[in-house]
Amino acid sequence: MNAKHAYNAIFKVVNLIEQGKVASYGQVADLAGLPGRARLTGKALGHVPTGLKVNWHRVLRSNGQIAFPKGSELARLQCALLQEEGVAVFNNRVRMKDFQWQPDLYILLHELDK
DNA sequence: CGAATGACCTTAG
DNA sequence: CCTAAGGCCATTC
């Protein structure tokens, strides 16, 4: 599997995350068939092809923290986007217990197997 | 081609 | 709560 396919798989998984829910980089990597490559997820989200819409703001660190330094432009943006979707963000962080995405395995297999 | 660099993770202290 | 260390690996320099 080359990098291009990996990126596609990642984008696909990220776009499957439902509104009002969040997932971690590692979780996305796993579901995309890239176990142990959480960093690649971050890499991918940092190089989204222009014109392609990706729900990057629903992806957080495994502990629920936003991956950007607090106060940075991107952090503020991600915060705002999440709150618009009903996800409570406190001090640059989300309570994973309350908002973590529970993937629908049926849809997941159906979507990724093509 | 080797070294540095990340939108990371987990465990241990 | 925090730091440190070890693992991961595509991309860039």
Short mmCIF file of N, CA and C (backbone and C1' of nucleotides) in Angstrom, two decimals:
data_model
loop_
_atom_site.label_atom_id
_atom_site.label_comp_id
_atom_site.label_asym_id
_atom_site.label_seq_id
_atom_site.Cartn_x
_atom_site.Cartn_y
_atom_site.Cartn_z
N MET A 1 0.84 -1.20 0.00
CA MET A 1 0.00 0.00 0.00
C MET A 1 0.88 1.26 0.00
N ASN A 2 0.75 2.07 -1.02
CA ASN A 2 1.58 3.27 -1.08
C ASN A 2 0.95 4.43 -0.31
N ALA A 3 1.70 5.51 -0.27
CA ALA A 3 1.27 6.65 0.53
C ALA A 3 -0.04 7.25 0.03
N LYS A 4 -0.20 7.24 -1.27
CA LYS A 4 -1.40 7.86 -1.83
C LYS A 4 -2.66 7.14 -1.37
N HIS A 5 -2.62 5.81 -1.46
CA HIS A 5 -3.77 5.03 -1.01
C HIS A 5 -3.99 5.21 0.47
N ALA A 6 -2.89 5.27 1.20
CA ALA A 6 -2.99 5.44 2.65
C ALA A 6 -3.72 6.75 2.95
N TYR A 7 -3.32 7.80 2.27
CA TYR A 7 -3.96 9.10 2.48
C TYR A 7 -5.44 9.01 2.16
N ASN A 8 -5.76 8.38 1.05
CA ASN A 8 -7.16 8.25 0.67
C ASN A 8 -7.96 7.53 1.73
N ALA A 9 -7.40 6.42 2.22
CA ALA A 9 -8.08 5.64 3.24
C ALA A 9 -8.32 6.51 4.47
N ILE A 10 -7.31 7.28 4.82
CA ILE A 10 -7.42 8.15 5.99
C ILE A 10 -8.53 9.18 5.80
N PHE A 11 -8.51 9.84 4.65
CA PHE A 11 -9.53 10.86 4.39
C PHE A 11 -10.92 10.23 4.44
N LYS A 12 -11.03 9.04 3.89
CA LYS A 12 -12.31 8.35 3.85
C LYS A 12 -12.82 8.10 5.25
N VAL A 13 -11.95 7.56 6.08
CA VAL A 13 -12.34 7.26 7.46
C VAL A 13 -12.73 8.53 8.19
N VAL A 14 -11.92 9.56 8.03
CA VAL A 14 -12.21 10.82 8.73
C VAL A 14 -13.58 11.35 8.34
N ASN A 15 -13.91 11.23 7.07
CA ASN A 15 -15.20 11.75 6.62
C ASN A 15 -16.37 10.89 7.05
N LEU A 16 -16.07 9.71 7.61
CA LEU A 16 -17.14 8.85 8.11
C LEU A 16 -17.51 9.21 9.54
N ILE A 17 -16.67 10.00 10.19
CA ILE A 17 -16.95 10.38 11.57
C ILE A 17 -18.21 11.25 11.58
N GLU A 18 -19.15 10.86 12.43
CA GLU A 18 -20.42 11.58 12.46
C GLU A 18 -20.27 12.93 13.11
N GLN A 19 -21.19 13.80 12.72
CA GLN A 19 -21.21 15.13 13.31
C GLN A 19 -21.47 15.00 14.81
N GLY A 20 -20.77 15.80 15.57
CA GLY A 20 -20.95 15.76 17.01
C GLY A 20 -20.12 14.69 17.69
N LYS A 21 -19.31 13.97 16.91
CA LYS A 21 -18.45 12.94 17.48
C LYS A 21 -16.99 13.24 17.11
N VAL A 22 -16.07 12.63 17.83
CA VAL A 22 -14.65 12.83 17.53
C VAL A 22 -13.91 11.49 17.55
N ALA A 23 -12.74 11.46 16.95
CA ALA A 23 -11.92 10.25 16.95
C ALA A 23 -10.47 10.68 17.12
N SER A 24 -9.62 9.73 17.48
CA SER A 24 -8.21 10.06 17.67
C SER A 24 -7.42 9.69 16.42
N TYR A 25 -6.22 10.26 16.31
CA TYR A 25 -5.36 9.98 15.16
C TYR A 25 -5.09 8.49 15.06
N GLY A 26 -4.80 7.89 16.20
CA GLY A 26 -4.49 6.47 16.20
C GLY A 26 -5.68 5.63 15.77
N GLN A 27 -6.86 6.02 16.25
CA GLN A 27 -8.07 5.30 15.91
C GLN A 27 -8.30 5.36 14.41
N VAL A 28 -8.14 6.54 13.84
CA VAL A 28 -8.32 6.72 12.41
C VAL A 28 -7.32 5.86 11.64
N ALA A 29 -6.08 5.89 12.08
CA ALA A 29 -5.04 5.09 11.41
C ALA A 29 -5.42 3.61 11.42
N ASP A 30 -5.84 3.13 12.58
CA ASP A 30 -6.21 1.72 12.69
C ASP A 30 -7.33 1.38 11.72
N LEU A 31 -8.40 2.17 11.76
CA LEU A 31 -9.57 1.89 10.92
C LEU A 31 -9.23 1.99 9.45
N ALA A 32 -8.21 2.77 9.14
CA ALA A 32 -7.82 2.94 7.73
C ALA A 32 -6.89 1.81 7.30
N GLY A 33 -6.66 0.88 8.21
CA GLY A 33 -5.79 -0.24 7.87
C GLY A 33 -4.32 0.09 8.02
N LEU A 34 -3.99 1.03 8.90
CA LEU A 34 -2.61 1.45 9.11
C LEU A 34 -2.27 1.43 10.59
N PRO A 35 -2.28 0.26 11.20
CA PRO A 35 -2.04 0.17 12.64
C PRO A 35 -0.66 0.70 13.02
N GLY A 36 -0.62 1.48 14.07
CA GLY A 36 0.66 2.01 14.55
C GLY A 36 1.17 3.20 13.79
N ARG A 37 0.37 3.70 12.87
CA ARG A 37 0.84 4.84 12.10
C ARG A 37 0.01 6.09 12.32
N ALA A 38 -0.20 6.40 13.59
CA ALA A 38 -0.98 7.59 13.93
C ALA A 38 -0.36 8.84 13.31
N ARG A 39 0.95 8.87 13.27
CA ARG A 39 1.63 10.07 12.74
C ARG A 39 1.27 10.31 11.31
N LEU A 40 1.04 9.21 10.60
CA LEU A 40 0.71 9.36 9.20
C LEU A 40 -0.63 10.07 9.04
N THR A 41 -1.52 9.82 9.99
CA THR A 41 -2.81 10.50 9.96
C THR A 41 -2.62 12.00 10.06
N GLY A 42 -1.79 12.41 10.98
CA GLY A 42 -1.51 13.83 11.13
C GLY A 42 -0.89 14.38 9.86
N LYS A 43 0.02 13.63 9.32
CA LYS A 43 0.69 14.03 8.09
C LYS A 43 -0.34 14.27 7.00
N ALA A 44 -1.22 13.29 6.85
CA ALA A 44 -2.24 13.36 5.80
C ALA A 44 -3.11 14.60 5.97
N LEU A 45 -3.56 14.83 7.20
CA LEU A 45 -4.45 15.96 7.44
C LEU A 45 -3.74 17.29 7.20
N GLY A 46 -2.44 17.27 7.25
CA GLY A 46 -1.68 18.50 7.00
C GLY A 46 -1.43 18.72 5.52
N HIS A 47 -1.79 17.73 4.72
CA HIS A 47 -1.56 17.85 3.27
C HIS A 47 -2.80 17.46 2.50
N VAL A 48 -3.93 17.97 2.92
CA VAL A 48 -5.17 17.68 2.22
C VAL A 48 -5.16 18.37 0.86
N PRO A 49 -5.43 17.62 -0.20
CA PRO A 49 -5.46 18.20 -1.55
C PRO A 49 -6.48 19.32 -1.62
N THR A 50 -6.13 20.39 -2.28
CA THR A 50 -7.06 21.50 -2.39
C THR A 50 -8.30 21.03 -3.16
N GLY A 51 -9.44 21.43 -2.66
CA GLY A 51 -10.68 21.05 -3.31
C GLY A 51 -11.36 19.89 -2.64
N LEU A 52 -10.62 19.11 -1.88
CA LEU A 52 -11.20 17.99 -1.16
C LEU A 52 -11.61 18.42 0.24
N LYS A 53 -12.84 18.09 0.62
CA LYS A 53 -13.32 18.46 1.95
C LYS A 53 -13.06 17.32 2.92
N VAL A 54 -12.40 17.62 4.00
CA VAL A 54 -12.11 16.61 5.02
C VAL A 54 -12.47 17.18 6.38
N ASN A 55 -13.12 16.36 7.19
CA ASN A 55 -13.53 16.81 8.52
C ASN A 55 -12.40 16.72 9.53
N TRP A 56 -11.31 17.35 9.22
CA TRP A 56 -10.12 17.27 10.08
C TRP A 56 -10.37 17.72 11.50
N HIS A 57 -11.35 18.58 11.70
CA HIS A 57 -11.57 19.12 13.05
C HIS A 57 -12.14 18.09 14.01
N ARG A 58 -12.61 16.94 13.48
CA ARG A 58 -13.17 15.92 14.38
C ARG A 58 -12.09 14.95 14.85
N VAL A 59 -10.86 15.23 14.51
CA VAL A 59 -9.76 14.35 14.91
C VAL A 59 -8.94 15.00 16.01
N LEU A 60 -8.79 14.27 17.12
CA LEU A 60 -8.06 14.77 18.29
C LEU A 60 -7.00 13.78 18.71
N ARG A 61 -6.22 14.18 19.71
CA ARG A 61 -5.24 13.24 20.27
C ARG A 61 -6.00 12.21 21.08
N SER A 62 -5.32 11.12 21.40
CA SER A 62 -5.98 10.01 22.10
C SER A 62 -6.51 10.44 23.46
N ASN A 63 -5.91 11.46 24.05
CA ASN A 63 -6.36 11.91 25.37
C ASN A 63 -7.43 12.99 25.26
N GLY A 64 -7.85 13.31 24.06
CA GLY A 64 -8.91 14.29 23.87
C GLY A 64 -8.42 15.70 23.63
N GLN A 65 -7.12 15.89 23.70
CA GLN A 65 -6.58 17.23 23.50
C GLN A 65 -6.52 17.59 22.02
N ILE A 66 -6.69 18.87 21.76
CA ILE A 66 -6.52 19.37 20.40
C ILE A 66 -5.03 19.37 20.12
N ALA A 67 -4.68 19.01 18.91
CA ALA A 67 -3.27 18.79 18.57
C ALA A 67 -2.46 20.05 18.36
N PHE A 68 -3.09 21.21 18.50
CA PHE A 68 -2.36 22.47 18.28
C PHE A 68 -2.14 23.18 19.60
N PRO A 69 -1.14 24.01 19.67
CA PRO A 69 -0.90 24.76 20.90
C PRO A 69 -2.10 25.64 21.21
N LYS A 70 -2.47 25.68 22.48
CA LYS A 70 -3.62 26.48 22.87
C LYS A 70 -3.41 27.94 22.47
N GLY A 71 -4.45 28.50 21.86
CA GLY A 71 -4.36 29.90 21.46
C GLY A 71 -3.95 30.09 20.02
N SER A 72 -3.37 29.05 19.43
CA SER A 72 -2.98 29.18 18.03
C SER A 72 -4.23 29.32 17.17
N GLU A 73 -4.01 29.84 15.99
CA GLU A 73 -5.13 30.09 15.08
C GLU A 73 -5.91 28.81 14.80
N LEU A 74 -5.18 27.75 14.46
CA LEU A 74 -5.83 26.49 14.13
C LEU A 74 -6.59 25.92 15.31
N ALA A 75 -6.01 26.05 16.48
CA ALA A 75 -6.67 25.53 17.68
C ALA A 75 -8.01 26.24 17.87
N ARG A 76 -7.99 27.55 17.71
CA ARG A 76 -9.24 28.31 17.88
C ARG A 76 -10.27 27.87 16.86
N LEU A 77 -9.81 27.72 15.61
CA LEU A 77 -10.72 27.31 14.55
C LEU A 77 -11.35 25.95 14.84
N GLN A 78 -10.49 25.00 15.19
CA GLN A 78 -10.97 23.65 15.47
C GLN A 78 -11.97 23.67 16.61
N CYS A 79 -11.65 24.44 17.62
CA CYS A 79 -12.54 24.60 18.77
C CYS A 79 -13.90 25.07 18.32
N ALA A 80 -13.90 26.13 17.53
CA ALA A 80 -15.15 26.73 17.07
C ALA A 80 -15.96 25.73 16.26
N LEU A 81 -15.30 25.05 15.34
CA LEU A 81 -16.00 24.08 14.50
C LEU A 81 -16.65 22.99 15.34
N LEU A 82 -15.91 22.50 16.32
CA LEU A 82 -16.42 21.44 17.18
C LEU A 82 -17.63 21.92 17.97
N GLN A 83 -17.50 23.11 18.53
CA GLN A 83 -18.61 23.63 19.34
C GLN A 83 -19.85 23.82 18.50
N GLU A 84 -19.64 24.22 17.24
CA GLU A 84 -20.79 24.37 16.35
C GLU A 84 -21.52 23.06 16.17
N GLU A 85 -20.79 21.97 16.30
CA GLU A 85 -21.41 20.65 16.13
C GLU A 85 -21.92 20.07 17.43
N GLY A 86 -21.76 20.83 18.50
CA GLY A 86 -22.29 20.38 19.78
C GLY A 86 -21.30 19.66 20.66
N VAL A 87 -20.02 19.69 20.27
CA VAL A 87 -19.00 19.04 21.09
C VAL A 87 -18.43 20.06 22.07
N ALA A 88 -18.51 19.76 23.35
CA ALA A 88 -18.03 20.68 24.37
C ALA A 88 -16.51 20.63 24.46
N VAL A 89 -15.88 21.78 24.31
CA VAL A 89 -14.43 21.86 24.41
C VAL A 89 -14.07 22.71 25.61
N PHE A 90 -13.28 22.16 26.50
CA PHE A 90 -12.87 22.90 27.69
C PHE A 90 -11.36 22.95 27.78
N ASN A 91 -10.84 24.16 27.79
CA ASN A 91 -9.39 24.33 27.91
C ASN A 91 -8.64 23.51 26.86
N ASN A 92 -9.06 23.69 25.60
CA ASN A 92 -8.37 23.02 24.49
C ASN A 92 -8.51 21.50 24.54
N ARG A 93 -9.52 21.04 25.21
CA ARG A 93 -9.65 19.59 25.38
C ARG A 93 -11.12 19.15 25.35
N VAL A 94 -11.33 17.90 24.94
CA VAL A 94 -12.67 17.32 24.87
C VAL A 94 -12.74 16.09 25.77
N ARG A 95 -13.90 15.86 26.34
CA ARG A 95 -14.06 14.64 27.15
C ARG A 95 -14.34 13.48 26.21
N MET A 96 -13.32 12.70 25.90
CA MET A 96 -13.46 11.59 24.97
C MET A 96 -14.59 10.65 25.37
N LYS A 97 -14.73 10.47 26.67
CA LYS A 97 -15.74 9.54 27.16
C LYS A 97 -17.13 9.90 26.64
N ASP A 98 -17.37 11.18 26.47
CA ASP A 98 -18.70 11.63 26.07
C ASP A 98 -18.88 11.75 24.56
N PHE A 99 -17.79 12.00 23.85
CA PHE A 99 -17.95 12.31 22.43
C PHE A 99 -17.22 11.39 21.47
N GLN A 100 -16.50 10.39 21.98
CA GLN A 100 -15.74 9.54 21.08
C GLN A 100 -16.65 8.80 20.11
N TRP A 101 -16.21 8.80 18.86
CA TRP A 101 -16.98 8.18 17.78
C TRP A 101 -17.02 6.67 17.95
N GLN A 102 -18.21 6.08 17.82
CA GLN A 102 -18.36 4.63 17.82
C GLN A 102 -18.65 4.20 16.39
N PRO A 103 -17.64 3.76 15.65
CA PRO A 103 -17.81 3.45 14.25
C PRO A 103 -18.81 2.33 14.01
N ASP A 104 -19.61 2.49 12.97
CA ASP A 104 -20.55 1.46 12.56
C ASP A 104 -19.80 0.50 11.64
N LEU A 105 -19.53 -0.69 12.14
CA LEU A 105 -18.69 -1.64 11.41
C LEU A 105 -19.26 -2.00 10.04
N TYR A 106 -20.55 -2.08 9.94
CA TYR A 106 -21.16 -2.46 8.66
C TYR A 106 -20.85 -1.40 7.60
N ILE A 107 -21.14 -0.16 7.94
CA ILE A 107 -20.87 0.93 7.01
C ILE A 107 -19.38 1.02 6.72
N LEU A 108 -18.60 0.84 7.76
CA LEU A 108 -17.15 0.94 7.63
C LEU A 108 -16.63 -0.05 6.60
N LEU A 109 -17.00 -1.31 6.75
CA LEU A 109 -16.54 -2.33 5.82
C LEU A 109 -17.03 -2.04 4.41
N HIS A 110 -18.27 -1.64 4.31
CA HIS A 110 -18.87 -1.36 3.03
C HIS A 110 -18.15 -0.23 2.32
N GLU A 111 -17.80 0.79 3.08
CA GLU A 111 -17.16 1.96 2.48
C GLU A 111 -15.70 1.73 2.12
N LEU A 112 -15.00 0.99 2.97
CA LEU A 112 -13.56 0.83 2.74
C LEU A 112 -13.23 -0.28 1.76
N ASP A 113 -14.16 -1.19 1.56
CA ASP A 113 -13.86 -2.32 0.69
C ASP A 113 -14.07 -2.00 -0.78
N LYS A 114 -13.64 -0.80 -1.17
CA LYS A 114 -13.77 -0.47 -2.60
C LYS A 114 -12.84 0.63 -3.00
P DC B 1 20.49 5.28 -1.79
"O5'" DC B 1 21.21 6.26 -0.82
"C5'" DC B 1 22.62 6.39 -0.86
"C4'" DC B 1 23.07 7.21 0.33
"C3'" DC B 1 22.31 6.81 1.58
"O3'" DC B 1 23.17 6.91 2.71
"C1'" DC B 1 21.90 9.09 1.09
P DG B 2 22.76 6.05 4.06
"O5'" DG B 2 22.87 7.17 5.18
"C5'" DG B 2 24.11 7.80 5.41
"C4'" DG B 2 23.90 9.07 6.23
"C3'" DG B 2 23.22 8.82 7.57
"O3'" DG B 2 23.79 9.73 8.52
"C1'" DG B 2 21.83 10.22 6.25
P DA B 3 23.19 9.79 10.00
"O5'" DA B 3 22.25 11.09 9.91
"C5'" DA B 3 22.86 12.34 9.56
"C4'" DA B 3 21.93 13.48 9.93
"C3'" DA B 3 21.28 13.31 11.30
"O3'" DA B 3 21.18 14.58 11.92
"C1'" DA B 3 19.59 13.34 9.62
P DA B 4 20.41 14.76 13.33
"O5'" DA B 4 19.11 15.56 12.84
"C5'" DA B 4 19.26 16.67 11.96
"C4'" DA B 4 17.89 17.20 11.57
"C3'" DA B 4 16.95 17.41 12.75
"O3'" DA B 4 16.24 18.60 12.55
"C1'" DA B 4 15.96 15.96 11.17
P DT B 5 15.25 19.12 13.71
"O5'" DT B 5 13.84 18.68 13.12
"C5'" DT B 5 13.60 18.94 11.74
"C4'" DT B 5 12.16 18.60 11.40
"C3'" DT B 5 11.18 18.68 12.58
"O3'" DT B 5 9.98 19.25 12.11
"C1'" DT B 5 11.05 16.57 11.58
P DG B 6 9.07 20.12 13.06
"O5'" DG B 6 8.43 18.99 13.95
"C5'" DG B 6 7.04 18.95 14.28
"C4'" DG B 6 6.21 18.36 13.15
"C3'" DG B 6 4.90 17.75 13.64
"O3'" DG B 6 3.89 17.89 12.64
"C1'" DG B 6 6.32 16.04 12.78
P DA B 7 3.02 19.20 12.47
"O5'" DA B 7 1.67 18.82 13.17
"C5'" DA B 7 1.40 19.13 14.53
"C4'" DA B 7 0.16 18.37 14.92
"C3'" DA B 7 0.19 16.91 14.54
"O3'" DA B 7 -0.31 16.14 15.61
"C1'" DA B 7 -1.72 17.96 13.61
P DC B 8 0.65 15.65 16.81
"O5'" DC B 8 0.21 14.14 16.96
"C5'" DC B 8 -0.55 13.47 15.98
"C4'" DC B 8 -0.60 12.00 16.36
"C3'" DC B 8 -1.06 11.77 17.81
"O3'" DC B 8 -1.94 10.64 17.85
"C1'" DC B 8 1.05 10.81 17.47
P DC B 9 -2.49 10.26 19.27
"O5'" DC B 9 -1.50 9.09 19.67
"C5'" DC B 9 -1.47 7.93 18.86
"C4'" DC B 9 -0.96 6.74 19.65
"C3'" DC B 9 -1.54 6.65 21.06
"O3'" DC B 9 -1.82 5.29 21.37
"C1'" DC B 9 0.81 6.81 21.19
P DT B 10 -2.65 4.92 22.71
"O5'" DT B 10 -1.67 4.01 23.55
"C5'" DT B 10 -0.61 3.31 22.90
"C4'" DT B 10 0.41 2.91 23.94
"C3'" DT B 10 -0.17 2.87 25.34
"O3'" DT B 10 0.15 1.61 25.93
"C1'" DT B 10 1.78 4.21 25.31
P DT B 11 -0.36 1.28 27.42
"O5'" DT B 11 1.04 1.29 28.18
"C5'" DT B 11 2.20 0.83 27.51
"C4'" DT B 11 3.42 1.07 28.38
"C3'" DT B 11 3.14 0.92 29.87
"O3'" DT B 11 4.20 0.18 30.46
"C1'" DT B 11 4.05 3.06 29.43
P DA B 12 4.12 -0.18 32.03
"O5'" DA B 12 5.16 0.88 32.62
"C5'" DA B 12 6.35 1.18 31.91
"C4'" DA B 12 7.20 2.18 32.68
"C3'" DA B 12 7.03 2.09 34.19
"O3'" DA B 12 8.28 2.32 34.81
"C1'" DA B 12 6.47 4.25 33.47
P DG B 13 8.39 2.06 36.43
"O5'" DG B 13 8.60 3.55 36.92
"C5'" DG B 13 9.67 4.32 36.38
"C4'" DG B 13 9.62 5.74 36.91
"C3'" DG B 13 9.33 5.82 38.40
"O3'" DG B 13 10.26 6.70 39.03
"C1'" DG B 13 7.88 7.24 37.21
P DC C 1 -5.27 16.25 34.53
"O5'" DC C 1 -3.88 16.81 35.11
"C5'" DC C 1 -3.81 18.14 35.60
"C4'" DC C 1 -2.35 18.45 35.94
"C3'" DC C 1 -1.44 18.22 34.73
"O3'" DC C 1 -1.01 19.44 34.19
"C1'" DC C 1 -0.60 17.10 36.68
P DC C 2 0.02 19.30 32.89
"O5'" DC C 2 1.37 18.68 33.46
"C5'" DC C 2 2.19 19.47 34.30
"C4'" DC C 2 3.58 18.86 34.39
"C3'" DC C 2 4.15 18.58 33.01
"O3'" DC C 2 5.40 19.22 32.83
"C1'" DC C 2 4.21 16.62 34.39
P DT C 3 6.14 19.15 31.38
"O5'" DT C 3 7.18 17.99 31.64
"C5'" DT C 3 8.07 18.09 32.73
"C4'" DT C 3 8.97 16.85 32.74
"C3'" DT C 3 9.65 16.63 31.40
"O3'" DT C 3 11.04 16.44 31.62
"C1'" DT C 3 8.47 14.67 32.06
P DA C 4 12.01 16.07 30.44
"O5'" DA C 4 11.84 14.48 30.40
"C5'" DA C 4 12.05 13.72 31.58
"C4'" DA C 4 12.39 12.29 31.20
"C3'" DA C 4 13.12 12.18 29.87
"O3'" DA C 4 14.04 11.11 29.95
"C1'" DA C 4 11.05 11.06 29.71
P DA C 5 15.03 10.81 28.73
"O5'" DA C 5 14.56 9.36 28.27
"C5'" DA C 5 13.97 8.47 29.24
"C4'" DA C 5 13.38 7.29 28.50
"C3'" DA C 5 14.08 7.03 27.16
"O3'" DA C 5 14.16 5.63 26.97
"C1'" DA C 5 11.78 7.38 26.80
P DG C 6 15.17 5.10 25.83
"O5'" DG C 6 14.15 4.28 24.92
"C5'" DG C 6 13.21 3.41 25.53
"C4'" DG C 6 12.19 2.98 24.50
"C3'" DG C 6 12.78 2.82 23.10
"O3'" DG C 6 12.37 1.57 22.56
"C1'" DG C 6 10.89 4.25 23.05
P DG C 7 12.81 1.21 21.04
"O5'" DG C 7 11.45 1.40 20.25
"C5'" DG C 7 10.24 1.09 20.90
"C4'" DG C 7 9.07 1.22 19.94
"C3'" DG C 7 9.44 1.17 18.47
"O3'" DG C 7 8.57 0.30 17.74
"C1'" DG C 7 8.27 3.16 18.96
P DC C 8 9.01 0.10 16.10
"O5'" DC C 8 8.04 1.14 15.38
"C5'" DC C 8 6.63 1.04 15.56
"C4'" DC C 8 5.95 2.20 14.85
"C3'" DC C 8 6.52 2.44 13.46
"O3'" DC C 8 5.68 1.86 12.47
"C1'" DC C 8 6.23 4.49 14.68
P DC C 9 6.43 1.37 11.17
"O5'" DC C 9 6.50 2.72 10.32
"C5'" DC C 9 5.32 3.47 10.08
"C4'" DC C 9 5.67 4.71 9.27
"C3'" DC C 9 6.70 4.45 8.17
"O3'" DC C 9 6.39 5.24 7.06
"C1'" DC C 9 7.41 6.19 9.49
P DA C 10 6.57 4.73 5.61
"O5'" DA C 10 6.08 6.00 4.75
"C5'" DA C 10 4.77 6.48 4.92
"C4'" DA C 10 4.74 7.98 4.75
"C3'" DA C 10 5.34 8.47 3.44
"O3'" DA C 10 4.60 9.59 2.99
"C1'" DA C 10 6.61 9.32 5.26
P DT C 11 5.01 10.23 1.59
"O5'" DT C 11 5.84 11.48 2.07
"C5'" DT C 11 5.34 12.27 3.14
"C4'" DT C 11 6.29 13.42 3.45
"C3'" DT C 11 6.99 14.03 2.23
"O3'" DT C 11 6.87 15.44 2.32
"C1'" DT C 11 8.56 13.47 3.90
P DT C 12 7.37 16.33 1.10
"O5'" DT C 12 8.48 17.24 1.78
"C5'" DT C 12 8.37 17.56 3.17
"C4'" DT C 12 9.72 18.01 3.72
"C3'" DT C 12 10.57 18.80 2.71
"O3'" DT C 12 11.11 19.93 3.37
"C1'" DT C 12 11.82 17.03 3.62
P DC C 13 11.85 21.08 2.53
"O5'" DC C 13 13.25 21.14 3.28
"C5'" DC C 13 13.52 20.24 4.38
"C4'" DC C 13 14.96 20.39 4.83
"C3'" DC C 13 15.85 21.20 3.91
"O3'" DC C 13 16.92 21.74 4.67
"C1'" DC C 13 16.54 18.95 3.83
#
